[in-house]
Coordinates of C-alpha atoms and ligand atoms in Angstrom, one line a residue:
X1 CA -46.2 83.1 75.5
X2 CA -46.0 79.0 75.7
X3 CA -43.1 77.3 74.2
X4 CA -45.3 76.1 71.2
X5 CA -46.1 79.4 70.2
X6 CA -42.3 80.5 70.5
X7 CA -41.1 77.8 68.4
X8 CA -43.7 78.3 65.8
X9 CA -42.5 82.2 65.8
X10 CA -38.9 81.4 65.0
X11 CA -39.2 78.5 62.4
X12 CA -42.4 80.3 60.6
X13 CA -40.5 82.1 57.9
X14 CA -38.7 78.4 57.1
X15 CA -42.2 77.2 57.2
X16 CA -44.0 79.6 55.0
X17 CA -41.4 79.0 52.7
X18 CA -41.6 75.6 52.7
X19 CA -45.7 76.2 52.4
X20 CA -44.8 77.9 49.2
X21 CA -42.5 76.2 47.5
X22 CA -45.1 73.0 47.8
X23 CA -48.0 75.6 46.2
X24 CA -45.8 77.1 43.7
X25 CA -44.9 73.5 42.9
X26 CA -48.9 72.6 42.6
X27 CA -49.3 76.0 40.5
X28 CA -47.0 74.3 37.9
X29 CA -48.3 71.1 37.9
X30 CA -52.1 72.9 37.6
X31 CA -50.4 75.2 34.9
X32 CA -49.2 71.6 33.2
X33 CA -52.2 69.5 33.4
X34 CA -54.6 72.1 31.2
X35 CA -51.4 73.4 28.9
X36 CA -49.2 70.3 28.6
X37 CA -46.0 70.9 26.6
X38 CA -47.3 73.9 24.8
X39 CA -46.5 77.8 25.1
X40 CA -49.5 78.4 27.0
X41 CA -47.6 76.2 29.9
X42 CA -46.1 78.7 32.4
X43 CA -42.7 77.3 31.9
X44 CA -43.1 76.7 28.1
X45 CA -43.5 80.5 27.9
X46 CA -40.8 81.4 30.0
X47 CA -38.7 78.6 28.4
X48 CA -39.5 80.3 24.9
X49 CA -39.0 83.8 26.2
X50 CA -35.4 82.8 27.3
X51 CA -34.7 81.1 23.7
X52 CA -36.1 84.6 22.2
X53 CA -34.2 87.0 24.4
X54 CA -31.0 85.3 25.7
X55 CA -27.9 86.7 24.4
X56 CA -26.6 84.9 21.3
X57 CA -23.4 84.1 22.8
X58 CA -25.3 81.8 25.5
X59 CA -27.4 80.6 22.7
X60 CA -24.6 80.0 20.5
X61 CA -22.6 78.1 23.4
X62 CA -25.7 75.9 23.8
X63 CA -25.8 74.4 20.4
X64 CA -22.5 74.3 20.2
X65 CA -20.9 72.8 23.2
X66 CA -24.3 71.5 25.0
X67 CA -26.5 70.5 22.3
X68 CA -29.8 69.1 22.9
X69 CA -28.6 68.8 26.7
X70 CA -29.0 73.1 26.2
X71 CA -32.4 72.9 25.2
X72 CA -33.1 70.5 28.5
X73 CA -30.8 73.2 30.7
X74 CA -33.7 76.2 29.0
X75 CA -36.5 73.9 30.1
X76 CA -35.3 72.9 33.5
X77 CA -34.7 76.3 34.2
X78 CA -37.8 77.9 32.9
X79 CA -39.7 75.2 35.0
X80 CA -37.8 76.3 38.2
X81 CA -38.5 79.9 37.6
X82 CA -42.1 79.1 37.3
X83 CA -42.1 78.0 40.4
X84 CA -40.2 80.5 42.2
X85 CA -42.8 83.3 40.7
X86 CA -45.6 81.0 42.0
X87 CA -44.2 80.4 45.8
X88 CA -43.4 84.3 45.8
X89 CA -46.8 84.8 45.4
X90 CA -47.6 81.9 48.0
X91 CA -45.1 83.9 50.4
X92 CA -47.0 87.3 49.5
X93 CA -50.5 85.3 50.5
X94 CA -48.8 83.5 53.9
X95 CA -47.6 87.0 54.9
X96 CA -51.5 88.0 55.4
X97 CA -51.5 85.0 58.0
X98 CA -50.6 87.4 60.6
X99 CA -53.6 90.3 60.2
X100 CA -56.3 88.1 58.3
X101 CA -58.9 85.6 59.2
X102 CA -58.3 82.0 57.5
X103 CA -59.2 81.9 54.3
X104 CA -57.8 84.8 53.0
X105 CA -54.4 83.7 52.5
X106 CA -55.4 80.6 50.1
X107 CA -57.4 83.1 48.0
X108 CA -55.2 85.6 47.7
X109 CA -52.5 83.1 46.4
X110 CA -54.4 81.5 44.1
X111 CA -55.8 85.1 42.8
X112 CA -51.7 86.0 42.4
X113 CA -50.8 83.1 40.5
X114 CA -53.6 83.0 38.2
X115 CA -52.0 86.8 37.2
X116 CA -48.4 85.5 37.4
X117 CA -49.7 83.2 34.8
X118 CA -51.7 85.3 32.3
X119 CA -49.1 87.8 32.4
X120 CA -46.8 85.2 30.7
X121 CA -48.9 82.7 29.2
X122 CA -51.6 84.8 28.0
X123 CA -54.1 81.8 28.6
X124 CA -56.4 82.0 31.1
X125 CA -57.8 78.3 31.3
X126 CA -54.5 77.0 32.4
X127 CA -53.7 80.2 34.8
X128 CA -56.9 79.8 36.8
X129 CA -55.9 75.8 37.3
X130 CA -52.6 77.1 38.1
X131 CA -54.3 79.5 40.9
X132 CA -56.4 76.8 42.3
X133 CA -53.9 74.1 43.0
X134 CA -51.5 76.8 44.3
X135 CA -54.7 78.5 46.6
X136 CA -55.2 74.5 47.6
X137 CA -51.8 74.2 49.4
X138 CA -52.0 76.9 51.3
X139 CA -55.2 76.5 52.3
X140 CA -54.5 73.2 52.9
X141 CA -51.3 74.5 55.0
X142 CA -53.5 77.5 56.9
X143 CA -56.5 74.9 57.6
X144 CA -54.9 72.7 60.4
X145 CA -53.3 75.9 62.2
X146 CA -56.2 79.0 61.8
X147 CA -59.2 76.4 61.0
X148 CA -61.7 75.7 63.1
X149 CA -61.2 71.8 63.2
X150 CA -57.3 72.7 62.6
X151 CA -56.7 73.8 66.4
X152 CA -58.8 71.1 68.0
X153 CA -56.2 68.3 66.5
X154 CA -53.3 71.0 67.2
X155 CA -54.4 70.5 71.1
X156 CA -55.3 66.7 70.8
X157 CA -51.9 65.5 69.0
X158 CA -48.5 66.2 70.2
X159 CA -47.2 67.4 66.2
X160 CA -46.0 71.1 66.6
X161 CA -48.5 73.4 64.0
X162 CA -45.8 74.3 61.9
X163 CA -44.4 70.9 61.8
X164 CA -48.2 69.6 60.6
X165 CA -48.2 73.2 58.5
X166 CA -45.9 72.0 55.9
X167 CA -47.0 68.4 56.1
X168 CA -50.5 69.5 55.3
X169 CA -48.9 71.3 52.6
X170 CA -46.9 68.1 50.9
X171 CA -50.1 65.8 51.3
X172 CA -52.2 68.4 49.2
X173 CA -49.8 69.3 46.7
X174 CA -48.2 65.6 46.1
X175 CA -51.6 64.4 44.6
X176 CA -52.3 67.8 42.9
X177 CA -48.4 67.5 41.0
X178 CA -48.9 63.6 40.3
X179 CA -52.8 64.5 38.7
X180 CA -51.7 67.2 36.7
X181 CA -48.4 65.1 35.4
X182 CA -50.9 62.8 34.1
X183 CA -53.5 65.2 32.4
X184 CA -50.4 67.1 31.3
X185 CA -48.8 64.3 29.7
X186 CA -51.8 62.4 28.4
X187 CA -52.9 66.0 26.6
X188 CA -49.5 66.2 25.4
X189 CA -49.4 62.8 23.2
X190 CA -53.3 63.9 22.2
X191 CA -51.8 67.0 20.9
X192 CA -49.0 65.1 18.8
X193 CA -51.9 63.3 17.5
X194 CA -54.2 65.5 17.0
X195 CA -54.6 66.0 13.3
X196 CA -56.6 63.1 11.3
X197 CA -53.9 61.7 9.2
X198 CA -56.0 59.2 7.2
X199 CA -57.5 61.8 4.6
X200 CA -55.2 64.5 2.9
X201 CA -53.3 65.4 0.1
X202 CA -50.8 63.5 1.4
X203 CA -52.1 60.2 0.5
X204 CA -51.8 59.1 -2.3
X205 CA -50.9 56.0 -4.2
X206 CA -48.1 58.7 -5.6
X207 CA -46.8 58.9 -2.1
X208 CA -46.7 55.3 -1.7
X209 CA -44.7 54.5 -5.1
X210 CA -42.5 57.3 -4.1
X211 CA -41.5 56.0 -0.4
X212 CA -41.0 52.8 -2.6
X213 CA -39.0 53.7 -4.7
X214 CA -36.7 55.2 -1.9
X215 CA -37.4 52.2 0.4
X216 CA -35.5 49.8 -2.8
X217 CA -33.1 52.4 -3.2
X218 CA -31.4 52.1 0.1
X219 CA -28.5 49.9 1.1
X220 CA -29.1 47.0 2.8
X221 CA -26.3 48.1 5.2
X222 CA -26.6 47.5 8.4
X223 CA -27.1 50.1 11.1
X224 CA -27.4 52.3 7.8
X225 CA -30.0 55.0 7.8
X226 CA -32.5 54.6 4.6
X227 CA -32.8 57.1 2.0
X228 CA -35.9 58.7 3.7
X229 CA -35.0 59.2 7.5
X230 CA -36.7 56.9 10.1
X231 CA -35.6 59.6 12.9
X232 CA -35.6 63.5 11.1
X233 CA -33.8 65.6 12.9
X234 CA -35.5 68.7 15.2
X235 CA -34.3 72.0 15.2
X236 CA -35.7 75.0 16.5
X237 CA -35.3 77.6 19.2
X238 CA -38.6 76.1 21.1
X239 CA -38.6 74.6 24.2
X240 CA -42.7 73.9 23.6
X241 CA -43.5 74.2 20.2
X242 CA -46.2 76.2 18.3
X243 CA -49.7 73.5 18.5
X244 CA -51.1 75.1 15.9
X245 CA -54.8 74.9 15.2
X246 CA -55.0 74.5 11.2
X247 CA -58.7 75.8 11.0
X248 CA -57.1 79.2 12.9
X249 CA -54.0 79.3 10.9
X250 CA -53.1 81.8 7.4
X251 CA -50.7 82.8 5.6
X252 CA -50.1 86.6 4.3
X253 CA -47.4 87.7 1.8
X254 CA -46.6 91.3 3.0
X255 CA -44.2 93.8 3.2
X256 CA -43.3 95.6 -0.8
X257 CA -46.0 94.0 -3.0
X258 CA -49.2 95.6 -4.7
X259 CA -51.8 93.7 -2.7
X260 CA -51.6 91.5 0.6
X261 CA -52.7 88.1 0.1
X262 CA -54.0 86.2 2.5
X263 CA -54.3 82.1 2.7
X264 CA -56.1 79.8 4.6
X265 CA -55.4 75.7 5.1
X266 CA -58.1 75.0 3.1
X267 CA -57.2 77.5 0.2
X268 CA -53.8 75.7 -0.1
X269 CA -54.5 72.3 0.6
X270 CA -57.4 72.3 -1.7
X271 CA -55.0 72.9 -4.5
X272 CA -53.4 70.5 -7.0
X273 CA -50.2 69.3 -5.1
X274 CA -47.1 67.9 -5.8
X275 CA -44.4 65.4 -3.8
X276 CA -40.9 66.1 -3.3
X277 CA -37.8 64.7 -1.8
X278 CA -35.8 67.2 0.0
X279 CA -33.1 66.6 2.4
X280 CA -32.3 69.5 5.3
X281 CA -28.9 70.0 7.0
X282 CA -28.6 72.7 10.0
X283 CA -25.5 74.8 9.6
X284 CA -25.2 74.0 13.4
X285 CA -24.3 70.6 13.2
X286 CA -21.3 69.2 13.9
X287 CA -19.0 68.0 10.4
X288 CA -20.2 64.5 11.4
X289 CA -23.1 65.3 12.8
X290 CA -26.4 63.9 12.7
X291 CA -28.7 66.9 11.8
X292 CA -29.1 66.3 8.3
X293 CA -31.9 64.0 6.9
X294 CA -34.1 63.5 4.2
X295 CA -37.9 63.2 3.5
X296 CA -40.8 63.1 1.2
X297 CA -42.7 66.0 1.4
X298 CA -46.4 66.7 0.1
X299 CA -47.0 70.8 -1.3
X300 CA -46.8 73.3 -3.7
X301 CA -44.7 76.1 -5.1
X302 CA -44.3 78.9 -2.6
X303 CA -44.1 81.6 -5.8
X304 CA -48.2 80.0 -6.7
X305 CA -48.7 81.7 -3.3
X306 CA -46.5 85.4 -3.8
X307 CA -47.4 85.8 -7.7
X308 CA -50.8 87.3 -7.1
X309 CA -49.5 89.5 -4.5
X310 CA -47.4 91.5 -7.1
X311 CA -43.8 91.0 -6.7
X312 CA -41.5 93.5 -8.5
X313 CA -37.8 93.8 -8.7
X314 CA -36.8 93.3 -4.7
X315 CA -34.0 91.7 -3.2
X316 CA -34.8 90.1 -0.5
X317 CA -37.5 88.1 1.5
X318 CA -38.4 87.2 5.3
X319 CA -40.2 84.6 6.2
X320 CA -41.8 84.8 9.8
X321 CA -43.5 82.2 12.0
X322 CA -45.7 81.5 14.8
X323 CA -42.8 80.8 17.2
X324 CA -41.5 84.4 16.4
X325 CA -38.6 83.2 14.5
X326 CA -38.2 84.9 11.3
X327 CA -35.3 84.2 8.2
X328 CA -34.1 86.7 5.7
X329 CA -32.4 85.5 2.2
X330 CA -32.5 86.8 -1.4
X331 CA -35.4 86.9 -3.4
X332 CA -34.2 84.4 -6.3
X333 CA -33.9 81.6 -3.4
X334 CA -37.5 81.9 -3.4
X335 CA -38.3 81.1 -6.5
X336 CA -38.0 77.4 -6.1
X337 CA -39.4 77.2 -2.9
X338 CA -41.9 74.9 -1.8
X339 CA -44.9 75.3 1.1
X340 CA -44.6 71.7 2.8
X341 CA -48.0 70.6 4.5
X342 CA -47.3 66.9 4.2
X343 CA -44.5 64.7 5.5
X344 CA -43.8 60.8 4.4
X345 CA -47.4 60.3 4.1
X346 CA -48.9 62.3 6.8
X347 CA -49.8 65.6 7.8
X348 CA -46.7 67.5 8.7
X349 CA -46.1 66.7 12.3
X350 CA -46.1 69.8 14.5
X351 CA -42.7 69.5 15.6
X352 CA -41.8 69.8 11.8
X353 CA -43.9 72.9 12.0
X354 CA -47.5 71.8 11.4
X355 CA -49.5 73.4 9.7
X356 CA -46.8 74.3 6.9
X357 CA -43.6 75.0 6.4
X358 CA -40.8 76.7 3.8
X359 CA -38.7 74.6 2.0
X360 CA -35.8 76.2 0.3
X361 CA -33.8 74.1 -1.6
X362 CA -29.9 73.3 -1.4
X363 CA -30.3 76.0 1.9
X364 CA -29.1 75.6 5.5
X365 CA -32.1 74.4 7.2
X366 CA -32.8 77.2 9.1
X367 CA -34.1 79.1 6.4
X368 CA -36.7 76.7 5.9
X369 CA -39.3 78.1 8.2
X370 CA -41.7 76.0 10.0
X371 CA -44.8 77.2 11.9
X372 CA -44.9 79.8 8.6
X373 CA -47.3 82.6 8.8
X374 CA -45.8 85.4 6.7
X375 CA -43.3 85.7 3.6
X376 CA -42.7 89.4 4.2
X377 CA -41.2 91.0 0.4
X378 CA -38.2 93.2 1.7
X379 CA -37.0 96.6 -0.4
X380 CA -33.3 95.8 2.0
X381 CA -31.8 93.2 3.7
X382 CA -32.2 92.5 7.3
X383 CA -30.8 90.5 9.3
X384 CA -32.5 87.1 10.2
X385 CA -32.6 85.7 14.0
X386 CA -29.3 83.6 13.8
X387 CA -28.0 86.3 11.3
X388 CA -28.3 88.5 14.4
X389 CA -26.8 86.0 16.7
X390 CA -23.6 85.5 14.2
X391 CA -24.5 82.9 11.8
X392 CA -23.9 83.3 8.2
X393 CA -26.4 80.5 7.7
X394 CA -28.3 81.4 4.8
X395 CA -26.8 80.6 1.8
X396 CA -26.1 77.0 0.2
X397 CA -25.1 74.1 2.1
X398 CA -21.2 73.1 2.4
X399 CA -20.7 69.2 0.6
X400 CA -20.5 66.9 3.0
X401 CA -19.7 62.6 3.1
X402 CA -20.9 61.3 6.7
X403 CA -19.4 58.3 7.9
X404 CA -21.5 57.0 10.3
X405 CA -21.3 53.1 9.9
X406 CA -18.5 51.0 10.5
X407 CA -19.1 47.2 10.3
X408 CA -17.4 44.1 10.4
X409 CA -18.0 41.4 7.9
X410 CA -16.7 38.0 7.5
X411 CA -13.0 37.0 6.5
X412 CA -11.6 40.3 8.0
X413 CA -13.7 42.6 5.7
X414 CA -14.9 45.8 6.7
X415 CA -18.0 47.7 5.7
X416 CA -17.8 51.8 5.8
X417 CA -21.1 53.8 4.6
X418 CA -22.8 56.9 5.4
X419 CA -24.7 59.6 3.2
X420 CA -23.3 62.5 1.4
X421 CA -25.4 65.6 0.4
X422 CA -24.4 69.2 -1.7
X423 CA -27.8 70.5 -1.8
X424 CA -28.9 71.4 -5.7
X425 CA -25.4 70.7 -6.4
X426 CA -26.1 67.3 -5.9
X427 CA -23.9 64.1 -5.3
X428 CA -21.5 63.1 -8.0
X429 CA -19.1 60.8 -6.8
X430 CA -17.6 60.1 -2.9
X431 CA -14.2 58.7 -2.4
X432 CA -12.9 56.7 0.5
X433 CA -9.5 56.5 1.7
X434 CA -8.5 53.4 4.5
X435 CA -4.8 55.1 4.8
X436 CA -5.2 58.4 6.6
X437 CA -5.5 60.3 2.9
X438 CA -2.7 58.7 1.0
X439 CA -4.9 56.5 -1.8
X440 CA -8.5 56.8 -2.7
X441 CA -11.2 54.6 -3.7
X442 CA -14.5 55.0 -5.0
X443 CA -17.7 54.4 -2.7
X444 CA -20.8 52.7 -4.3
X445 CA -23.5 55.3 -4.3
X446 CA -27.4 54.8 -4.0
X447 CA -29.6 55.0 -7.0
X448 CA -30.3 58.9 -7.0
X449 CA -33.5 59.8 -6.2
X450 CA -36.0 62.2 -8.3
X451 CA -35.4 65.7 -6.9
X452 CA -32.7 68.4 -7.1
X453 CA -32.0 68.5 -3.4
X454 CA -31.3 65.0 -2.4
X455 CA -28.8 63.1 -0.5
X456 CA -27.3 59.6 -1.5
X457 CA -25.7 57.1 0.6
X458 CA -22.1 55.9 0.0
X459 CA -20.5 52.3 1.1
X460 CA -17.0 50.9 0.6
X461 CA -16.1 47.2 1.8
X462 CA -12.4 46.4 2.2
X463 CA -9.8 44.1 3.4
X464 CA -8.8 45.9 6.9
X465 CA -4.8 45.9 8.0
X466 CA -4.5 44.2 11.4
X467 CA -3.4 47.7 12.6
X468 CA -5.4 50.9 13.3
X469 CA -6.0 53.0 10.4
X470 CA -7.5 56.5 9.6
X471 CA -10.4 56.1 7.0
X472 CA -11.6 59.5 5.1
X473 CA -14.2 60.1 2.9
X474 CA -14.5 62.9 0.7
X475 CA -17.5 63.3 -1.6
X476 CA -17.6 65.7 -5.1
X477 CA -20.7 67.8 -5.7
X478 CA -22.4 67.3 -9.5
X479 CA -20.1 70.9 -10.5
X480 CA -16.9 68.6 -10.1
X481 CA -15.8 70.6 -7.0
X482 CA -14.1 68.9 -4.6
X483 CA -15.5 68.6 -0.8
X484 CA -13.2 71.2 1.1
X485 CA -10.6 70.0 2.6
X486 CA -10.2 73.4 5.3
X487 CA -11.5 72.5 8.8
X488 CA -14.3 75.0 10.1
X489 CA -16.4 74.8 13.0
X490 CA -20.0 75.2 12.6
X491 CA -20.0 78.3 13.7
X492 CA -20.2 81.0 11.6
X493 CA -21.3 79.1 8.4
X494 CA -21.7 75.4 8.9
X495 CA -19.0 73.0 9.4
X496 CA -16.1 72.0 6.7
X497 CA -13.5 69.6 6.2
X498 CA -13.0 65.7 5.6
X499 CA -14.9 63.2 8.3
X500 CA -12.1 61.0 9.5
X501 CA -12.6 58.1 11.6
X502 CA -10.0 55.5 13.1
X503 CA -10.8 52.1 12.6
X504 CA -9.6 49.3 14.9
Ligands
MTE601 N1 -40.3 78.7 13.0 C1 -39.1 78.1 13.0 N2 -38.6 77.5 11.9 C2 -37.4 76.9 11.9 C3 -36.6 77.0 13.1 C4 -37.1 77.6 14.3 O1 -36.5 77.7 15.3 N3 -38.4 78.1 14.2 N4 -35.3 76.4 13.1 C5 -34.7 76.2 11.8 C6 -33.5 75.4 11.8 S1 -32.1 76.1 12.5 C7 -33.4 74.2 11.1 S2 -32.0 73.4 11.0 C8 -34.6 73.6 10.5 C9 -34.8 72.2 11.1 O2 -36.0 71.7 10.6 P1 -36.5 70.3 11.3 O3 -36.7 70.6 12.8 O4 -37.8 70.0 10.6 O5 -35.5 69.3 11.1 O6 -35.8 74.3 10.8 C10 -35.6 75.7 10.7 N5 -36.9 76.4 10.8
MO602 MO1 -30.4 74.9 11.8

């Protein structure tokens, strides 16, 4: 045996590795560039699979203490175990090397991957992509060793075949990773776009007086978000979410009524619709958090949709999606619920759950399902997916005053605002405090706007002390009752207490 053929022996298994971790990289990016950020991409399934069937704990953990930085941790992971699965399957083809003529080993990887990837996605557009650019690698890996024109430049350059092996490898899969980046990313931003937002029910010179009205209503406070929210906040256990096709999309209302009913887009956007502001909170939030804002939605009543499905005496409803989430709460909460399919003007954007989603108000937001597809009439309760994770988050929202802006104005004045919301309690009155809780001020509150489930924004300008100093602010809902003064952590059922902030 020559030394070459020694070497290549003892360093082959690094090698083939290597080989594969290059074509399970390629499989992902072929996976990507057909799928983009959707569940039929390899590692948008497994990223949603994790979300589904991780322990609550974990999941609890990674609102809590990681945040949106969780919901990166799911997808990087779910992207590395894609391509473990694919370079297995690259390691199962490079074992034939030894007993099969070139190019068996290419095909049979691509062949495995393309299953890897039904299996999980489902899809098999994106899975046979996946396969090719995977079976590419190794090909491209297998050519310049077991090729014909492979050994004639193994013989005429001095590289060692398994050094030119796995470079063969990285100069196939770098341009296949880099294309399907692009075509991944540009189908991504197509999808976001997708819908035609110029005709709808959700234009209307309505909509226009309404975002008005809220647009004159804010403070001019600087750094202060308006009554509507430039930025709403996303919630959802998705790492990719539902791209729903409204032409494919219904809505049934199952479970204990006399008759299923069945909707489709048109039969509910055809209908006579009405404009709402609601704000959302999510009971996960921190007591100063940002997950709560405010928008103008475009729908109609949810009970114009169960009424002629034959509701009798029940106690309790589900609501269920198309990301597998699902939400249980009492029947009377229903009653003023709304179906939203329109959002400031536009079609509801699919992270908001495009085509439609629940609104229910004065809730926690996460019984206002997006991505609906069933309201599911219950004889019992159940227990909803954060319900069975721990949360008590289906009931009303706590009160809350944020203070989120703190500016400096001329001649040693300071400007404190933020917005304060009680759900269909409503907003009464928020108090300020610049002393750490000894004396209290009144806040100026915003014009209220029309709807019974409606933030308002709060600001308070005073002379500051040279020193530092605690400012509070405490807001009472329209009942008179006082915001709760006990501290909670979000979890089990939304956070409580007084935002303070010191002020320098
Ligand atoms: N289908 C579905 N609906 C969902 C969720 C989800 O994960 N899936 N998350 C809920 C939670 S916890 C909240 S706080 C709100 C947030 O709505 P937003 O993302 O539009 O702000 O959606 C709720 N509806
Ligand atoms: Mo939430």
């Amino acid at each position: 045996m020559s030394h070459t053929a020694m070497r290549w022996r003892d360093s082959a298994g690094i090698q083939s590795l290597v080989v594969a971790l290059f074509a399970g990289l390629a499989g992902l990016a072929g996976s990507f560039a057909v799928a983009s950020f959707t569940p039929t991409f390899v590692a948008g399934a497994i990223a949603g699979f994790l979300a589904r069937t991780l322990p609550g704990e974990i999941i609890t953990f990674s609102i809590l203490v990681l945040g949106d930085l969780g919901d990166q941790l799911n997808t990087l992971v779910a992207l590395g175990l894609s391509v473990l699965l694919f370079a297995l399957a690259a390691l199962v083809g490079l074992a034939l090397d030894n007993y099969v003529e070139y190019p068996v080993a290419g095909v049979v990887t691509a062949a495995l991957v393309a299953v890897i990837s039904v299996g999980i996605t489902g899809a098999i557009e994106p899975s046979l992509v996946a396969g090719a650019a995977a079976g590419i690698v190794v090909l491209a890996a297998d050519f310049v060793v077991r090729g014909g024109v492979g050994s004639d430049i193994a013989s005429a350059t001095a590289q060692s075949p398994d050094r030119r092996r796995v470079l063969a490898a990285i100069a196939s899969a770098v341009p296949l990773v880099f294309g399907g980046y692009l075509l991944g990313s540009r189908g991504t931003a197509q999808a976001d776009s997708g819908v035609d937002d110029s005709t709808g029910p959700w234009v209307s010179s309505e909509v226009d007086a309404l975002l008005a009205e809220a647009a004159e209503k804010s403070f001019a406070v600087a750094g202060l978000e308006p009554l509507v929210s430039d930025d709403f906040y996303q919630v959802d256990i998705n790492s990719t979410d539902p791209d729903l096709d409204a032409s494919e999309w219904s809505l049934t209302v199952t479970g204990d009524v006399e008759r299923e009913v069945t909707y489709t887009y048109e039969d509910i956007v055809g209908r006579e619709v009405e404009h709402q502001f609601v704000s959302l909170r999510c009971v996960g939030e921190a007591l100063n958090g940002k997950k709560m804002d405010t928008a103008l939605w475009t729908g109609i009543p949810l009970m114009d949709l169960v009424e002629p499905a034959g509701v009798g005496e029940n106690c309790c409803v589900m609501l269920r999606a198309a990301d597998d989430f699902y939400e249980e709460f009492p029947l009377p909460a229903l009653e003023d619920g709304f179906l939203a399919f329109g959002m400031n003007g536009g079609p509801l954007p699919r992270g908001h759950g495009y085509p439609a989603r629940a609104l229910i108000p004065g809730h926690w937001g996460e019984i206002n399902v997006k991505w609906l597809t069933e309201i599911e009439i219950l004889e019992q309760e159940m227990d909803g997916y954060w319900e069975k994770r721990g949360w008590h988050g289906t009931g009303p929202v706590n009160t809350v005053a944020k203070l989120h802006v703190i500016n400096d104005l001329e001649g040693g004045r300071k400007e404190v605002a933020g917005h304060a919301y009680a759900g269909t309690r409503g907003i009464e009155r928020v108090e300020v405090s610049t002393d750490g809780g000894s004396t209290w001020n009144d806040a100026d509150l915003s014009e209220p706007l029309p709807g019974t489930d409606v933030w308002r924004q709060w600001s308070y300008t005073y002379t500051a002390p040279p020193e530092e100093h605690e400012v509070v602010v405490r807001a009472t809902d329209g009942t008179g009752e006082l915001q709760s003064r006990e501290e909670a952590s979000p979890f089990p059922s939304g956070p409580s207490g007084w935002v303070t902030r010191t002020v320098r």
